[in-house]
Short mmCIF file of C-alpha atoms and ligand atoms in Angstrom, two decimals:
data_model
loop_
_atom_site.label_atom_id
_atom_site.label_comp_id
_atom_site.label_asym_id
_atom_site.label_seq_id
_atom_site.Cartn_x
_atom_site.Cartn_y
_atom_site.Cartn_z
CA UNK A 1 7.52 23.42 -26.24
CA UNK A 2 5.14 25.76 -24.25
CA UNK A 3 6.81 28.80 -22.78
CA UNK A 4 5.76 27.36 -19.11
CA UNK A 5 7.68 24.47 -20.03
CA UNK A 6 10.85 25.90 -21.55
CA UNK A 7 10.65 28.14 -18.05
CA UNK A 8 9.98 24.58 -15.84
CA UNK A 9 12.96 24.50 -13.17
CA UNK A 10 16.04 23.33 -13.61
CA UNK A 11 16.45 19.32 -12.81
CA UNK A 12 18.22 19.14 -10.38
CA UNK A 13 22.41 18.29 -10.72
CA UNK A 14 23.27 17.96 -7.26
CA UNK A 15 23.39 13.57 -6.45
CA UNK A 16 22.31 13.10 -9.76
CA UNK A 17 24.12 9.38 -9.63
CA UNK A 18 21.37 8.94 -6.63
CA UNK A 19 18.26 7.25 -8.23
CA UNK A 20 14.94 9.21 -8.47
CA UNK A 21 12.85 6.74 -6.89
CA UNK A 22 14.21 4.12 -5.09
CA UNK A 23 11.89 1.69 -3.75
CA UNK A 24 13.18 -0.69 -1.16
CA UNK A 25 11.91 -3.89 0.81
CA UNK A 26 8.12 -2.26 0.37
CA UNK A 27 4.86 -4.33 1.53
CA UNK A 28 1.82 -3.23 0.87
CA UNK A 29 -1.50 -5.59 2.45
CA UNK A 30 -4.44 -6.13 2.60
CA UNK A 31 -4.57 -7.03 6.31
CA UNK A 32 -8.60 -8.34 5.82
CA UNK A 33 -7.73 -10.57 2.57
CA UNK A 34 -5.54 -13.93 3.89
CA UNK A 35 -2.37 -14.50 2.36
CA UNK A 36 0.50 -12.91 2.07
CA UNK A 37 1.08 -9.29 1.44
CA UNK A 38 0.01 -8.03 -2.25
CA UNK A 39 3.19 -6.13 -2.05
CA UNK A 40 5.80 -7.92 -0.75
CA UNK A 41 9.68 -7.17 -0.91
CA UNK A 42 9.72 -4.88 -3.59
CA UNK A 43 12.59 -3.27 -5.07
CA UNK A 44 12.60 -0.76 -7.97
CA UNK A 45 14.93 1.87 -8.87
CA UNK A 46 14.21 4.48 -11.53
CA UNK A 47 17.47 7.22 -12.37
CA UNK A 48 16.73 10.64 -13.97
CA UNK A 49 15.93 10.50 -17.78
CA UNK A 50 15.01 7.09 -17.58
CA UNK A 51 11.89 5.49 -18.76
CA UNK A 52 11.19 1.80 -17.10
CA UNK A 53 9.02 -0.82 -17.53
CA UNK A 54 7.05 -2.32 -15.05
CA UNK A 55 5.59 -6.02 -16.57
CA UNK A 56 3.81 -8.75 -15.18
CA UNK A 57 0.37 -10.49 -15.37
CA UNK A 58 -2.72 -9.42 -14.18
CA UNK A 59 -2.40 -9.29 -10.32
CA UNK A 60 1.21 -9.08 -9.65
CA UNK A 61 1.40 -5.48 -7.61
CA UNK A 62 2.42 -3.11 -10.69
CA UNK A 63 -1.30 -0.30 -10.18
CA UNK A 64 -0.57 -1.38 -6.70
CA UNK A 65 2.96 -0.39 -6.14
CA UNK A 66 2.17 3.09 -8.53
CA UNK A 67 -0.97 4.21 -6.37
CA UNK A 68 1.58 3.76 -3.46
CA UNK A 69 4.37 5.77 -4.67
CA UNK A 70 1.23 8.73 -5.70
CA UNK A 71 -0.03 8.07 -1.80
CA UNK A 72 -3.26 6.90 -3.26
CA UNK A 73 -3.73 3.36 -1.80
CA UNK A 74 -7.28 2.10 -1.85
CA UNK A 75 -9.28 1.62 0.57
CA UNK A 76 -8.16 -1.58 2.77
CA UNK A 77 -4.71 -1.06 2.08
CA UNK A 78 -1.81 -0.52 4.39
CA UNK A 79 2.11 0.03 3.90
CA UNK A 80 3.94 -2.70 6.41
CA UNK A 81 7.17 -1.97 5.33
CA UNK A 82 10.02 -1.04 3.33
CA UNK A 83 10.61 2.86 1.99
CA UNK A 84 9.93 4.39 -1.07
CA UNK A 85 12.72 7.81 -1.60
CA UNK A 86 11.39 9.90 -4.19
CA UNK A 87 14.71 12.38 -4.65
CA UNK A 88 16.11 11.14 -1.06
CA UNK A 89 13.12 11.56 0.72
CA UNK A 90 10.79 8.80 1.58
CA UNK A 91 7.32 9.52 0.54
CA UNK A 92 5.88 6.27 2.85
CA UNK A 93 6.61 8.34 6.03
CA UNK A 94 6.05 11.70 5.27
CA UNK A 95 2.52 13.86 6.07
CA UNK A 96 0.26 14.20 3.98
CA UNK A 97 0.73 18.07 3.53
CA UNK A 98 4.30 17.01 2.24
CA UNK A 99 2.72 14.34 -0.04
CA UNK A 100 -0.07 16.46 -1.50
CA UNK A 101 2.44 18.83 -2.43
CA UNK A 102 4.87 16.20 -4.18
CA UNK A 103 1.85 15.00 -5.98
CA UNK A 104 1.72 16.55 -9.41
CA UNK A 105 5.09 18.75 -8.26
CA UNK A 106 7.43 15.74 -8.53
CA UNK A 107 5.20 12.65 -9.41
CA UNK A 108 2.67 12.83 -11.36
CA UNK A 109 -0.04 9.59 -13.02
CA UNK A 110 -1.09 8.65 -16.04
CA UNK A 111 -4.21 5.78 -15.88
CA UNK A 112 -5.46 3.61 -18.37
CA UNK A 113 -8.55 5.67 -18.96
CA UNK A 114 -8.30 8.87 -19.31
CA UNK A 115 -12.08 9.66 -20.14
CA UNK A 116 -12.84 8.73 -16.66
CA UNK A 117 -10.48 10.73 -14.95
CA UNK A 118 -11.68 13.69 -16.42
CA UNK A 119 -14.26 15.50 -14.80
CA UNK A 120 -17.22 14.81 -16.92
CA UNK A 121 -18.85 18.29 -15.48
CA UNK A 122 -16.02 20.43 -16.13
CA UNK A 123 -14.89 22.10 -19.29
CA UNK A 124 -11.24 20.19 -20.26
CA UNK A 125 -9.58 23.62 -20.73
CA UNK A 126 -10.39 24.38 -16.86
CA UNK A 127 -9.16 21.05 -15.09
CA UNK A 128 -5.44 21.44 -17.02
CA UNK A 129 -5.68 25.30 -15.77
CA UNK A 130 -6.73 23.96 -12.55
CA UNK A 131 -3.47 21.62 -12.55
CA UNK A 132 -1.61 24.19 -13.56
CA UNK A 133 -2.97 27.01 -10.87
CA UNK A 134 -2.76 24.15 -7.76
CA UNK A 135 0.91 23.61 -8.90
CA UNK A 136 2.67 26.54 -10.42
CA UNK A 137 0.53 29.22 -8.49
CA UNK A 138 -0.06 31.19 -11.20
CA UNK A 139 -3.21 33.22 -11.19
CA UNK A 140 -6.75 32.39 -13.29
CA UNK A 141 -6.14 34.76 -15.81
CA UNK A 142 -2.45 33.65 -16.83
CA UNK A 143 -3.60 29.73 -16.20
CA UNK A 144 -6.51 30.04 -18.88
CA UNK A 145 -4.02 31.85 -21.43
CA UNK A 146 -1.39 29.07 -21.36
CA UNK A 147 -3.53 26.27 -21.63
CA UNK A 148 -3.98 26.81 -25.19
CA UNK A 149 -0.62 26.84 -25.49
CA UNK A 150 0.26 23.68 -23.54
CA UNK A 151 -2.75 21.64 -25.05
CA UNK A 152 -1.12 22.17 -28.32
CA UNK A 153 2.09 21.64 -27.23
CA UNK A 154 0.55 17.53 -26.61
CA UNK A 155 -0.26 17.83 -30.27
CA UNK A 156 -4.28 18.68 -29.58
CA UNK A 157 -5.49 20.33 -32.75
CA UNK A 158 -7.51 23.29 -32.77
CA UNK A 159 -6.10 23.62 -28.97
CA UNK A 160 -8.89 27.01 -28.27
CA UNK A 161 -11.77 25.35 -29.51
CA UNK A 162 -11.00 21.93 -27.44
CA UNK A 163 -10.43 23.72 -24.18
CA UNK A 164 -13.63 24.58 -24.37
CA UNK A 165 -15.06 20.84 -24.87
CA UNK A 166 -16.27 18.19 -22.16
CA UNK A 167 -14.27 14.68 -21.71
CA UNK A 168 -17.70 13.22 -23.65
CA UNK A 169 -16.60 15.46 -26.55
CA UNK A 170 -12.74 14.13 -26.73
CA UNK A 171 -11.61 11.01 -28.38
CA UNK A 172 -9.67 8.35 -25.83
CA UNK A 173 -6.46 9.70 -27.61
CA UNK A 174 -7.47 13.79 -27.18
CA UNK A 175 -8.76 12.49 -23.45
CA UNK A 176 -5.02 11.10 -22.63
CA UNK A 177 -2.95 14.40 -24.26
CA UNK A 178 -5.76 16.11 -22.28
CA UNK A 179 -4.21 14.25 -19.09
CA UNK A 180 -0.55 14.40 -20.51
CA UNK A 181 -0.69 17.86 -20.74
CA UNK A 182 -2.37 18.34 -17.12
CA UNK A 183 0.16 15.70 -15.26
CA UNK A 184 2.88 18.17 -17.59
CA UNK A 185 1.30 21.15 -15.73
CA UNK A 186 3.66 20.51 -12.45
CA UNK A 187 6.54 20.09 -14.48
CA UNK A 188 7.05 16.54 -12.49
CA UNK A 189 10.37 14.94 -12.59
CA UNK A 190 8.74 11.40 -12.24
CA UNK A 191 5.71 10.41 -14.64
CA UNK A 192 3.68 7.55 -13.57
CA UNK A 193 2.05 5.87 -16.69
CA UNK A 194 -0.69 3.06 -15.85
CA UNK A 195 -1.45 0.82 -18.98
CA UNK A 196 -1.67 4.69 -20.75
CA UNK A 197 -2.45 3.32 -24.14
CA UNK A 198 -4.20 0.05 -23.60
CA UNK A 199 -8.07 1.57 -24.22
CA UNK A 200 -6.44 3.12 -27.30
CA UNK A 201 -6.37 1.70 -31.07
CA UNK A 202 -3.15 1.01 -32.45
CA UNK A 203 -2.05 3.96 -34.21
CA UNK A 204 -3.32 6.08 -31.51
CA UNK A 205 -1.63 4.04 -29.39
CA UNK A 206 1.50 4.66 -31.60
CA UNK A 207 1.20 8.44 -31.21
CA UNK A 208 0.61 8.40 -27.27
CA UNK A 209 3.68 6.86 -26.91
CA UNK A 210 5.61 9.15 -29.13
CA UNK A 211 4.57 12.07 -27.15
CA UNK A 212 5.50 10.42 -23.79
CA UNK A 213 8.87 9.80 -25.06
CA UNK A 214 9.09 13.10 -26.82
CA UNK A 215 8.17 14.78 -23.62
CA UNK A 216 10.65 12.48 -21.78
CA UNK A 217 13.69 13.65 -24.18
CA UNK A 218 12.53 17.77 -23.77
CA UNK A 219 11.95 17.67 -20.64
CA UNK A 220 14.45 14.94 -18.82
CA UNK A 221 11.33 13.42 -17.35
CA UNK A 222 12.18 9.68 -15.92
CA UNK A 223 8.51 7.54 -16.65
CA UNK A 224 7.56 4.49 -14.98
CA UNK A 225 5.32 2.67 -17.69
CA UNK A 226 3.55 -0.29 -16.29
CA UNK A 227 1.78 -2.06 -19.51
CA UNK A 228 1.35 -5.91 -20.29
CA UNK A 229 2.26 -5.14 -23.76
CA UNK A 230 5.87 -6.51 -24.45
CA UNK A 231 6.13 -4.86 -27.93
CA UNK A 232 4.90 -1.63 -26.06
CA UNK A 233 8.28 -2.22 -23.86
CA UNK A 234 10.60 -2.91 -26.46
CA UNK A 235 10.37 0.47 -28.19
CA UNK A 236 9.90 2.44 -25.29
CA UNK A 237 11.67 1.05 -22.26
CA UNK A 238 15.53 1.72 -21.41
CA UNK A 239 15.35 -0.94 -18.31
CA UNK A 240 12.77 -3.47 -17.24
CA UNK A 241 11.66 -4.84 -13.99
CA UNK A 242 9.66 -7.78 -13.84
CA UNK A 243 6.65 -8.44 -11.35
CA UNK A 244 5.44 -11.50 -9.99
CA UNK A 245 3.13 -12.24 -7.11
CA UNK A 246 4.20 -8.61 -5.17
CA UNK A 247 7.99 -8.76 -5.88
CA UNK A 248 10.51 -8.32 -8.62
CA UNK A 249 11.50 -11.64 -10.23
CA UNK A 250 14.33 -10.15 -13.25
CA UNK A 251 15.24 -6.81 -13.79
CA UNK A 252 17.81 -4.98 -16.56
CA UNK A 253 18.34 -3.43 -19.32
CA UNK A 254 15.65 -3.91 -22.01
CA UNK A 255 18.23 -5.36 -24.43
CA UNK A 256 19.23 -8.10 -21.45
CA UNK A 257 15.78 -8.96 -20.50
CA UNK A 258 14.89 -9.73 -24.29
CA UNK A 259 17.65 -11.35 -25.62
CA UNK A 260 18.84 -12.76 -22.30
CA UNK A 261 15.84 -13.72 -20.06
CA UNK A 262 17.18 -15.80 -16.97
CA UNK A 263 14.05 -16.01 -14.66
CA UNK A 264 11.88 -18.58 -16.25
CA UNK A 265 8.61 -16.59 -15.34
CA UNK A 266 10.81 -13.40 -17.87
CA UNK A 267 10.95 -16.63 -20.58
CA UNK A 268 7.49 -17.56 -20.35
CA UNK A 269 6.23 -13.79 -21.00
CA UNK A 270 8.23 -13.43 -23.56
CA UNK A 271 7.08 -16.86 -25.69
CA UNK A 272 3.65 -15.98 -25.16
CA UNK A 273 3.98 -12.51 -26.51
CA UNK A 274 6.30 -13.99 -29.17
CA UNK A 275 3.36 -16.87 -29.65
CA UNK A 276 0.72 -14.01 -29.89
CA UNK A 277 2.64 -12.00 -32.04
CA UNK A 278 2.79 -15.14 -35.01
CA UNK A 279 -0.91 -16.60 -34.34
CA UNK A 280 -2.78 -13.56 -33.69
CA UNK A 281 -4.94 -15.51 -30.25
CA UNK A 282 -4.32 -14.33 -26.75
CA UNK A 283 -1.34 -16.71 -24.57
CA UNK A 284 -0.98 -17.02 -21.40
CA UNK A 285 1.25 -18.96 -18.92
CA UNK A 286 -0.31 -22.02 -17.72
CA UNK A 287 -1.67 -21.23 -13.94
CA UNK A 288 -2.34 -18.75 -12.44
CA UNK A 289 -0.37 -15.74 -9.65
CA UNK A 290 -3.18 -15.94 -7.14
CA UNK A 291 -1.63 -19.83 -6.44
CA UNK A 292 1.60 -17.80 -5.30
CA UNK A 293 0.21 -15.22 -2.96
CA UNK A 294 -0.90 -18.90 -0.28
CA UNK A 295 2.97 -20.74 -0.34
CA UNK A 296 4.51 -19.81 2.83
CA UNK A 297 7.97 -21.34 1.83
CA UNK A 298 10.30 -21.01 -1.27
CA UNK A 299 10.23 -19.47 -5.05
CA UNK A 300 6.45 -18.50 -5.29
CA UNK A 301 7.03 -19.37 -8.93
CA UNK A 302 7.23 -22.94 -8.48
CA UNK A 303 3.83 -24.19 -8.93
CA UNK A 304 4.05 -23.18 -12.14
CA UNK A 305 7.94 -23.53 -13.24
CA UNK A 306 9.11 -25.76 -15.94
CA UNK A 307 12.67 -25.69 -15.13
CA UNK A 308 12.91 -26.85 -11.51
CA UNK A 309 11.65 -29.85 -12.44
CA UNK A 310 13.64 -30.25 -15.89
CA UNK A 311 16.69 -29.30 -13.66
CA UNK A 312 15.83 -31.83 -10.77
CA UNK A 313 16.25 -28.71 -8.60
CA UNK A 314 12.50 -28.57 -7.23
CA UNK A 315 13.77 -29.46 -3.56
CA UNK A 316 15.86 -26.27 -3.21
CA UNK A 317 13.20 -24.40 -4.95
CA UNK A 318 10.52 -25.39 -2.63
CA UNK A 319 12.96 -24.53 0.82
CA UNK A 320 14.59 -20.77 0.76
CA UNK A 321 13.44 -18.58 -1.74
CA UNK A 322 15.86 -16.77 -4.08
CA UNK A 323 17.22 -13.71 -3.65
CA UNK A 324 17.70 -11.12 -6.71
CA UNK A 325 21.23 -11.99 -7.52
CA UNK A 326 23.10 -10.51 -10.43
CA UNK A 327 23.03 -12.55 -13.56
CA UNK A 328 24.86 -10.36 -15.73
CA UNK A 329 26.37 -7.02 -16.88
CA UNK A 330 24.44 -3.90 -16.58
CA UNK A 331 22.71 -4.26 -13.64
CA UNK A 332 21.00 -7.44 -14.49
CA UNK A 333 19.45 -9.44 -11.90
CA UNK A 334 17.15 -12.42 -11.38
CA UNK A 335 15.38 -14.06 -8.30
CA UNK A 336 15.78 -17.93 -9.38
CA UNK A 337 18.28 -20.90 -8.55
CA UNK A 338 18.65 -22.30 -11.66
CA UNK A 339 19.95 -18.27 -13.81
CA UNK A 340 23.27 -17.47 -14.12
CA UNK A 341 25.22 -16.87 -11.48
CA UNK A 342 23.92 -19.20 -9.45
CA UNK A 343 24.16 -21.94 -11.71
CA UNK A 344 27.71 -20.97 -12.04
CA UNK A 345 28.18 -20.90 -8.37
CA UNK A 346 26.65 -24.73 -8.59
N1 ATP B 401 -9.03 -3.05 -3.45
C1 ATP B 401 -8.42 -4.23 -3.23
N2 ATP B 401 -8.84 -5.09 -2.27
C2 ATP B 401 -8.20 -6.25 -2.04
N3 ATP B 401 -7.11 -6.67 -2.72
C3 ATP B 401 -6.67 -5.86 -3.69
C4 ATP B 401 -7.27 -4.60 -4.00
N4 ATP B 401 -6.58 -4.03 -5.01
C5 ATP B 401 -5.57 -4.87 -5.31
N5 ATP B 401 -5.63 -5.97 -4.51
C6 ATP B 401 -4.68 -7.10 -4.51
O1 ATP B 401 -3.44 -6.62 -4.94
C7 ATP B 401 -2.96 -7.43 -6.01
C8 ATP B 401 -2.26 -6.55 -6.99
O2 ATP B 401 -3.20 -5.72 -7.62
P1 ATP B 401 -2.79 -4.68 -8.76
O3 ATP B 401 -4.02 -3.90 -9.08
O4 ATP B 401 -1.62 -3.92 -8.34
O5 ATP B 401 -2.41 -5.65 -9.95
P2 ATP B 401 -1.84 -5.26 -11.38
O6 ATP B 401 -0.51 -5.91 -11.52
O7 ATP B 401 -1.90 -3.80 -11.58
O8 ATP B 401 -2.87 -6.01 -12.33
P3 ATP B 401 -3.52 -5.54 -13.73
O9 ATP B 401 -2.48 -5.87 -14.75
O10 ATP B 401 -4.74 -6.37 -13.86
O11 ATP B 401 -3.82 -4.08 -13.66
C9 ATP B 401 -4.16 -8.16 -6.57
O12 ATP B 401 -3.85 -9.46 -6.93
C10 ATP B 401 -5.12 -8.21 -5.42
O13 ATP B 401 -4.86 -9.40 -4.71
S1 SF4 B 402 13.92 -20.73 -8.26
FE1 SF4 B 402 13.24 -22.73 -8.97
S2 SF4 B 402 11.00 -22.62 -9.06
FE2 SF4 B 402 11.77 -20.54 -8.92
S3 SF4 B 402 11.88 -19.86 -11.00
FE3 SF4 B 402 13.89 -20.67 -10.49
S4 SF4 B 402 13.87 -22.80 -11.11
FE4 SF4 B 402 11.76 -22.09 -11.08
MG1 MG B 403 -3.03 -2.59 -12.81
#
């Protein structure tokens, strides 16, 4: 570990049964695109140490709901409601002197391509010492001497002689420990990892994800990892929170969401990964989310849920939509009529 890290402050003890980022009721919109809010209702909870999934198809919130926590909505965008407490305090309402300095100090991102991020004019040795001088306000001198040291410590080999290379230069794999080891700078508590490995090969892949949890267990670090990869999730995630169409449909442990799924959109993910896991060809779930985002009434899974039907329950579906009720032990909870406690309750 670099001696900046092994100096990074302590994590804080104080509340430390008080999640680190507890998102509540949020909805974000597109006020110009018709239909409802890309964003709407979510709740996510991530504690200290903790690394979570976020899963879902293409579409369902997860870059959306990341850029919000960073403060980096895109352009059209606008937070309508809910609150999003990053270590009690809401980063939604705060200004944005407050957020710029939470950005990289306590939450810091991770996208899926880490070439691009880079600055392609810039020398890779001087945007982590950058990082590192915005954050830690140490001077140039000092930054340049520990980046060495901290590009190394993300398992960059011949650390001197790649400081001095451009993003062109790096590999996708050097490019991301590149922008591990610049997010690292800030010594964050909260890591923010976007699809991190999905422009990598496999074994790179592999090795990314090592370091992430690697850096998680040194550090205490808690990591949101959004990826669509369900094998990715089953090695790496302690909890799971499934997206669709702006909300969360199942969360829990990873152990309950894989060998317990009670949302039916949670079983259909899982056969098709299970499906492209024995054939080798892509699967998806017949339908599509973008059907959801129009139905003013009821479970926005319903146009395309097996079960309603196969339970004769497609009336009650199609009135009130479900809340996320608890299904289980552990914190396990679903938004659909027909999982466990509610069929109990029936
Ligand atoms: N710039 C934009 N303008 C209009 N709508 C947008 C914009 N960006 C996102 N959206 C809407 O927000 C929804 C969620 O987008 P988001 O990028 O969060 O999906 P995602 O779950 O990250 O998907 P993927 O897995 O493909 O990355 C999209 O379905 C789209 O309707
Ligand atoms: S509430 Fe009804 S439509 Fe929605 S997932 Fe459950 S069974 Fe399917
Ligand atoms: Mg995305």
């Amino acid at each position: 570990m670099t001696k900046l890290l092994k100096q990074a402050r302590p994590r804080v003890a104080a509340h430390s049964d008080e999640p680190l980022l507890d998102i509540r009721g949020l909805r974000v919109d597109f006020p110009d695109v018709p239909g409802a809010p890309a964003i709407d209702g979510m709740d996510l909870r991530i504690n200290r140490g903790e690394i979570v999934a976020l899963v879902g198809e293409s579409g369902s919130g997860k870059s959306l709901t990341a850029l919000t926590v960073m403060g980096l909505l895109p352009p059209g965008a606008e937070v309508v409601g809910g609150e999003a407490r990053l270590q009690g305090e809401d980063v939604l309402s705060m200004g944005s002197g407050r957020r710029n300095e939470i950005r990289g100090d306590k939450v810091a991102m991770l996208f899926q391509q880490p070439k691009v991020m880079l600055d392609p004019t810039a020398r890779v040795g001087s945007q982590v010492a950058e990082s590192l001088r915005r954050h830690r306000k140490v001077g140039r001198r000092q930054a340049r001497a520990r980046v060495v040291e901290m590009l190394r410590d993300v398992g960059i080999p011949e650390p001197a002689r790649r400081a001095s290379s451009f993003a062109y230069q790096l590999s996708g794999g050097m490019a991301q420990r590149v922008m591990i080891a610049a997010a690292l700078s800030a010594d964050p508590e909260l890591l923010i990892a976007d699809e991190p490995t999905t422009a990598l090969d496999v074994t790179v892949q592999a090795q990314i994800l090592d370091l992430l949890k690697q850096k998680r267990d040194e550090l205490g670090l808690s990591i949101l990892l959004i990826t669509h990869d369900l094998g990715i999730v089953s090695t790496m995630a302690d909890r799971v929170a499934v997206m669709y169409a702006g909300r969360i449909v199942e969360n829990g442990t990873t152990k309950d969401i894989f060998d317990d799924p009670q949302h039916p959109y949670t079983q259909a993910l899982l056969k098709a990964s299970l499906l492209e896991a024995e054939r080798g060809q892509l699967f998806s779930i017949p339908g599509s989310v973008v059907q959801a985002r129009s139905l003013e009434h009821g479970c926005r899974f319903l146009p395309r849920c097996p079960v309603a039907a196969q339970l004769g329950i497609t009336d009650m579906c199609r009135g009130e939509e479900p809340t996320l009720h608890t299904c289980g032990e552990h914190e396990h909870h679903s938004r659909c009529y027909a999982s466990r406690e509610h069929a109990e309750a029936g």
